[in-house]
Short mmCIF file of C-alpha atoms in Angstrom, two decimals:
data_model
loop_
_atom_site.label_atom_id
_atom_site.label_comp_id
_atom_site.label_asym_id
_atom_site.label_seq_id
_atom_site.Cartn_x
_atom_site.Cartn_y
_atom_site.Cartn_z
CA UNK P 10 34.12 -61.70 -88.14
CA UNK P 11 32.86 -63.48 -85.01
CA UNK P 12 36.26 -65.09 -84.48
CA UNK P 13 37.98 -61.71 -84.71
CA UNK P 14 35.58 -60.23 -82.15
CA UNK P 15 36.21 -63.09 -79.71
CA UNK P 16 39.95 -62.70 -80.13
CA UNK P 17 39.70 -58.98 -79.37
CA UNK P 18 37.65 -59.62 -76.21
CA UNK P 19 40.13 -62.24 -75.03
CA UNK P 20 43.02 -59.82 -75.56
CA UNK P 21 41.18 -57.12 -73.61
CA UNK P 22 40.44 -59.47 -70.71
CA UNK P 23 44.06 -60.51 -70.25
CA UNK P 24 45.24 -57.26 -68.60
CA UNK P 25 42.29 -57.44 -66.20
CA UNK P 26 43.18 -61.01 -65.23
CA UNK P 27 46.81 -60.04 -64.73
CA UNK P 28 45.81 -57.11 -62.53
CA UNK P 29 43.49 -59.35 -60.51
CA UNK P 30 46.25 -61.94 -60.07
CA UNK P 31 48.73 -59.26 -58.96
CA UNK P 32 46.17 -57.87 -56.50
CA UNK P 33 45.60 -61.33 -55.00
CA UNK P 34 49.36 -61.91 -54.67
CA UNK P 35 49.83 -58.50 -53.02
CA UNK P 36 46.99 -59.21 -50.59
CA UNK P 37 48.52 -62.55 -49.62
CA UNK P 38 51.92 -60.95 -49.10
CA UNK P 39 50.40 -58.22 -46.90
CA UNK P 40 48.55 -60.83 -44.86
CA UNK P 41 51.76 -62.84 -44.44
CA UNK P 42 53.74 -59.78 -43.35
CA UNK P 43 50.99 -58.76 -40.89
CA UNK P 44 50.83 -62.26 -39.42
CA UNK P 45 54.64 -62.35 -39.03
CA UNK P 46 54.73 -58.98 -37.27
CA UNK P 47 52.99 -60.29 -34.13
CA UNK P 48 50.17 -58.55 -32.34
CA UNK P 49 48.29 -58.14 -29.08
CA UNK P 50 44.51 -57.77 -29.28
CA UNK P 51 42.10 -57.27 -26.38
CA UNK P 52 39.20 -59.71 -26.22
CA UNK P 53 37.75 -58.88 -22.79
CA UNK P 54 38.46 -56.50 -19.93
CA UNK P 55 36.25 -56.32 -16.83
CA UNK P 56 36.40 -54.91 -13.32
CA UNK P 57 34.46 -55.87 -10.20
CA UNK P 58 34.46 -54.77 -6.56
CA UNK P 59 35.73 -57.32 -4.06
CA UNK P 60 36.13 -56.48 -0.35
CA UNK P 61 38.71 -53.69 -0.15
CA UNK P 62 39.95 -53.69 -3.73
CA UNK P 63 38.97 -53.63 -7.38
CA UNK P 64 39.60 -56.88 -9.25
CA UNK P 65 40.42 -57.00 -12.95
CA UNK P 66 39.85 -59.88 -15.35
CA UNK P 67 41.09 -59.57 -18.92
CA UNK P 68 41.87 -61.68 -21.96
CA UNK P 69 44.24 -60.77 -24.80
CA UNK P 70 45.25 -62.64 -27.94
CA UNK P 71 49.05 -62.56 -28.19
CA UNK P 72 51.16 -63.56 -31.19
CA UNK P 73 54.91 -63.18 -31.73
CA UNK P 74 56.85 -62.49 -34.90
CA UNK P 75 59.29 -65.09 -36.19
CA UNK P 76 62.16 -62.87 -35.01
CA UNK P 77 60.83 -62.78 -31.45
CA UNK P 78 60.23 -66.52 -31.42
CA UNK P 79 63.77 -67.09 -32.66
CA UNK P 80 65.14 -64.73 -30.00
CA UNK P 81 63.23 -66.69 -27.34
CA UNK P 82 64.74 -69.94 -28.52
CA UNK P 83 68.18 -68.34 -28.42
CA UNK P 84 67.82 -67.60 -24.71
CA UNK P 85 66.17 -64.17 -24.58
CA UNK P 86 63.52 -63.67 -21.87
CA UNK P 87 60.58 -61.43 -22.78
CA UNK P 88 58.82 -59.40 -20.11
CA UNK P 89 55.18 -58.49 -20.72
CA UNK P 90 53.38 -55.96 -18.55
CA UNK P 91 49.70 -55.48 -17.79
CA UNK P 92 49.05 -51.81 -17.07
CA UNK P 93 46.03 -50.32 -15.29
CA UNK P 94 45.01 -46.66 -15.19
CA UNK P 95 42.22 -45.11 -13.18
CA UNK P 96 40.34 -42.76 -15.52
CA UNK P 97 37.43 -41.64 -13.34
CA UNK P 98 36.94 -39.81 -11.07
CA UNK P 99 40.06 -37.85 -12.10
CA UNK P 100 40.23 -35.20 -9.35
CA UNK P 101 39.26 -37.80 -6.76
CA UNK P 102 42.07 -40.08 -7.86
CA UNK P 103 44.65 -37.30 -7.54
CA UNK P 104 43.39 -36.26 -4.10
CA UNK P 105 43.20 -39.82 -2.79
CA UNK P 106 46.66 -40.62 -4.08
CA UNK P 107 47.98 -37.91 -1.78
CA UNK P 108 45.75 -38.58 1.23
CA UNK P 109 45.44 -42.38 1.15
CA UNK P 110 48.73 -43.24 -0.48
CA UNK P 111 47.24 -45.50 -3.15
CA UNK P 112 48.33 -45.21 -6.76
CA UNK P 113 45.85 -44.64 -9.62
CA UNK P 114 48.12 -46.81 -11.80
CA UNK P 115 49.21 -50.41 -11.39
CA UNK P 116 51.40 -52.91 -13.22
CA UNK P 117 51.62 -56.71 -13.34
CA UNK P 118 54.62 -58.39 -14.99
CA UNK P 119 54.87 -61.76 -16.75
CA UNK P 120 58.19 -63.17 -17.98
CA UNK P 121 58.33 -65.62 -20.88
CA UNK P 122 61.42 -67.75 -21.56
CA UNK P 123 62.46 -70.93 -23.35
CA UNK P 124 64.51 -73.75 -21.80
CA UNK P 125 66.45 -75.65 -24.43
CA UNK P 126 67.20 -78.67 -22.20
CA UNK P 127 63.55 -79.41 -21.44
CA UNK P 128 62.35 -77.87 -24.73
CA UNK P 129 59.60 -76.12 -22.84
CA UNK P 130 58.43 -72.54 -22.53
CA UNK P 131 58.26 -71.10 -19.02
CA UNK P 132 55.95 -68.31 -17.89
CA UNK P 133 56.85 -66.54 -14.63
CA UNK P 134 54.36 -64.50 -12.60
CA UNK P 135 56.34 -63.31 -9.59
CA UNK P 136 57.84 -66.39 -7.90
CA UNK P 137 55.26 -68.69 -9.51
CA UNK P 138 55.85 -70.29 -12.90
CA UNK P 139 54.29 -72.77 -15.32
CA UNK P 140 55.83 -74.81 -18.13
CA UNK P 141 54.28 -75.23 -21.58
CA UNK P 142 55.15 -77.62 -24.42
CA UNK P 143 54.81 -74.96 -27.14
CA UNK P 144 54.81 -71.21 -27.56
CA UNK P 145 51.12 -70.96 -28.46
CA UNK P 146 50.04 -72.49 -25.15
CA UNK P 147 52.38 -70.17 -23.27
CA UNK P 148 51.03 -67.11 -25.09
CA UNK P 149 47.44 -68.19 -24.41
CA UNK P 150 48.20 -68.31 -20.66
CA UNK P 151 50.08 -65.01 -20.85
CA UNK P 152 47.01 -63.35 -22.37
CA UNK P 153 44.76 -64.14 -19.41
CA UNK P 154 44.69 -62.32 -16.09
CA UNK P 155 42.17 -62.98 -13.31
CA UNK P 156 41.54 -61.51 -9.87
CA UNK P 157 44.19 -58.84 -10.34
CA UNK P 158 43.70 -56.53 -7.36
CA UNK P 159 44.16 -52.77 -7.82
CA UNK P 160 43.22 -49.69 -5.77
CA UNK P 161 43.57 -51.79 -2.60
CA UNK P 162 42.34 -50.05 0.59
CA UNK P 163 41.12 -47.05 -1.39
CA UNK P 164 37.79 -45.36 -0.78
CA UNK P 165 36.85 -46.17 -4.37
CA UNK P 166 37.03 -49.87 -3.56
CA UNK P 167 35.56 -49.70 -0.05
CA UNK P 168 32.64 -47.49 -1.10
CA UNK P 169 32.16 -49.33 -4.42
CA UNK P 170 32.12 -45.96 -6.11
CA UNK P 171 29.64 -46.10 -9.03
CA UNK P 172 31.63 -43.45 -10.90
CA UNK P 173 34.70 -45.69 -11.05
CA UNK P 174 36.21 -46.23 -14.52
CA UNK P 175 39.55 -47.50 -15.69
CA UNK P 176 41.44 -48.99 -18.60
CA UNK P 177 44.06 -51.66 -19.18
CA UNK P 178 46.54 -52.75 -21.80
CA UNK P 179 49.19 -55.45 -22.32
CA UNK P 180 52.59 -54.74 -23.83
CA UNK P 181 56.09 -56.06 -24.31
CA UNK P 182 58.34 -54.15 -21.90
CA UNK P 183 61.27 -53.22 -24.13
CA UNK P 184 63.01 -51.43 -21.26
CA UNK P 185 63.77 -54.83 -19.69
CA UNK P 186 65.49 -56.17 -22.77
CA UNK P 187 69.31 -56.40 -22.76
CA UNK P 188 70.93 -53.26 -24.17
CA UNK P 189 71.88 -54.94 -27.45
CA UNK P 190 68.27 -56.02 -28.00
CA UNK P 191 66.98 -52.56 -27.06
CA UNK P 192 69.00 -51.19 -29.97
CA UNK P 193 67.59 -53.91 -32.23
CA UNK P 194 64.05 -53.13 -31.08
CA UNK P 195 64.38 -49.42 -31.85
CA UNK P 196 62.50 -48.69 -35.07
CA UNK P 197 61.53 -52.32 -35.73
CA UNK P 198 57.77 -52.80 -35.77
CA UNK P 199 57.83 -56.46 -34.69
CA UNK P 200 59.38 -55.36 -31.37
CA UNK P 201 56.82 -52.58 -30.78
CA UNK P 202 54.36 -55.07 -29.35
CA UNK P 203 51.47 -53.62 -27.35
CA UNK P 204 47.69 -53.54 -27.34
CA UNK P 205 45.65 -50.33 -27.41
CA UNK P 206 44.19 -49.17 -24.10
CA UNK P 207 40.81 -50.81 -23.52
CA UNK P 208 38.12 -49.52 -21.17
CA UNK P 209 37.11 -51.80 -18.31
CA UNK P 210 33.52 -53.01 -18.31
CA UNK P 211 32.06 -52.97 -14.80
CA UNK P 212 30.68 -56.25 -13.48
CA UNK P 213 28.45 -56.51 -10.46
CA UNK P 214 29.96 -58.55 -7.64
CA UNK P 215 27.15 -61.10 -7.68
CA UNK P 216 27.59 -61.54 -11.44
CA UNK P 217 31.30 -62.15 -10.99
CA UNK P 218 30.64 -64.80 -8.35
CA UNK P 219 28.05 -66.59 -10.49
CA UNK P 220 30.46 -66.74 -13.47
CA UNK P 221 33.30 -68.36 -11.56
#
């Protein structure tokens, strides 16, 4: 009688174990797919007043899908763009854009490429560039921006307006891909690479100096 009861319990537990195993496998597959898709996550975004401009410092974690890494190795250059938007004061920003000529938005471009002869990754910022032995080091450098000046010569910067607020994000600029890759990128999640907008934390000038 006892043996029959134990057999019944064992039989009942098998479907539960199978379900648990299937759940674990599905979770691992989801994690693998998510990791392969690539991502950009904001870690820090700060703004401080410096002379006649606002300076932005930000850090993002950037990862690329296997497809993007393969495209890099096949000679494709990827352009990433930091974007800034002034969010407050709104009416002031519109008025000053007309009267002072400054823009409430700003962009900063980085270009990432791979050189097969040297087997190094190259990161361009304007005319300046750095070489990296692997893609992870290049992406770590790509995800950091310091002393990025925006709102130069604006009253917001000169007056150190306490109502100032803004936001930033980092994204892959798909518009700068070759036409054939733009078609590939359309509708493919791994090519829709961008962080959410993140609000800038304001840092006092003296704090920024002491942290350098």
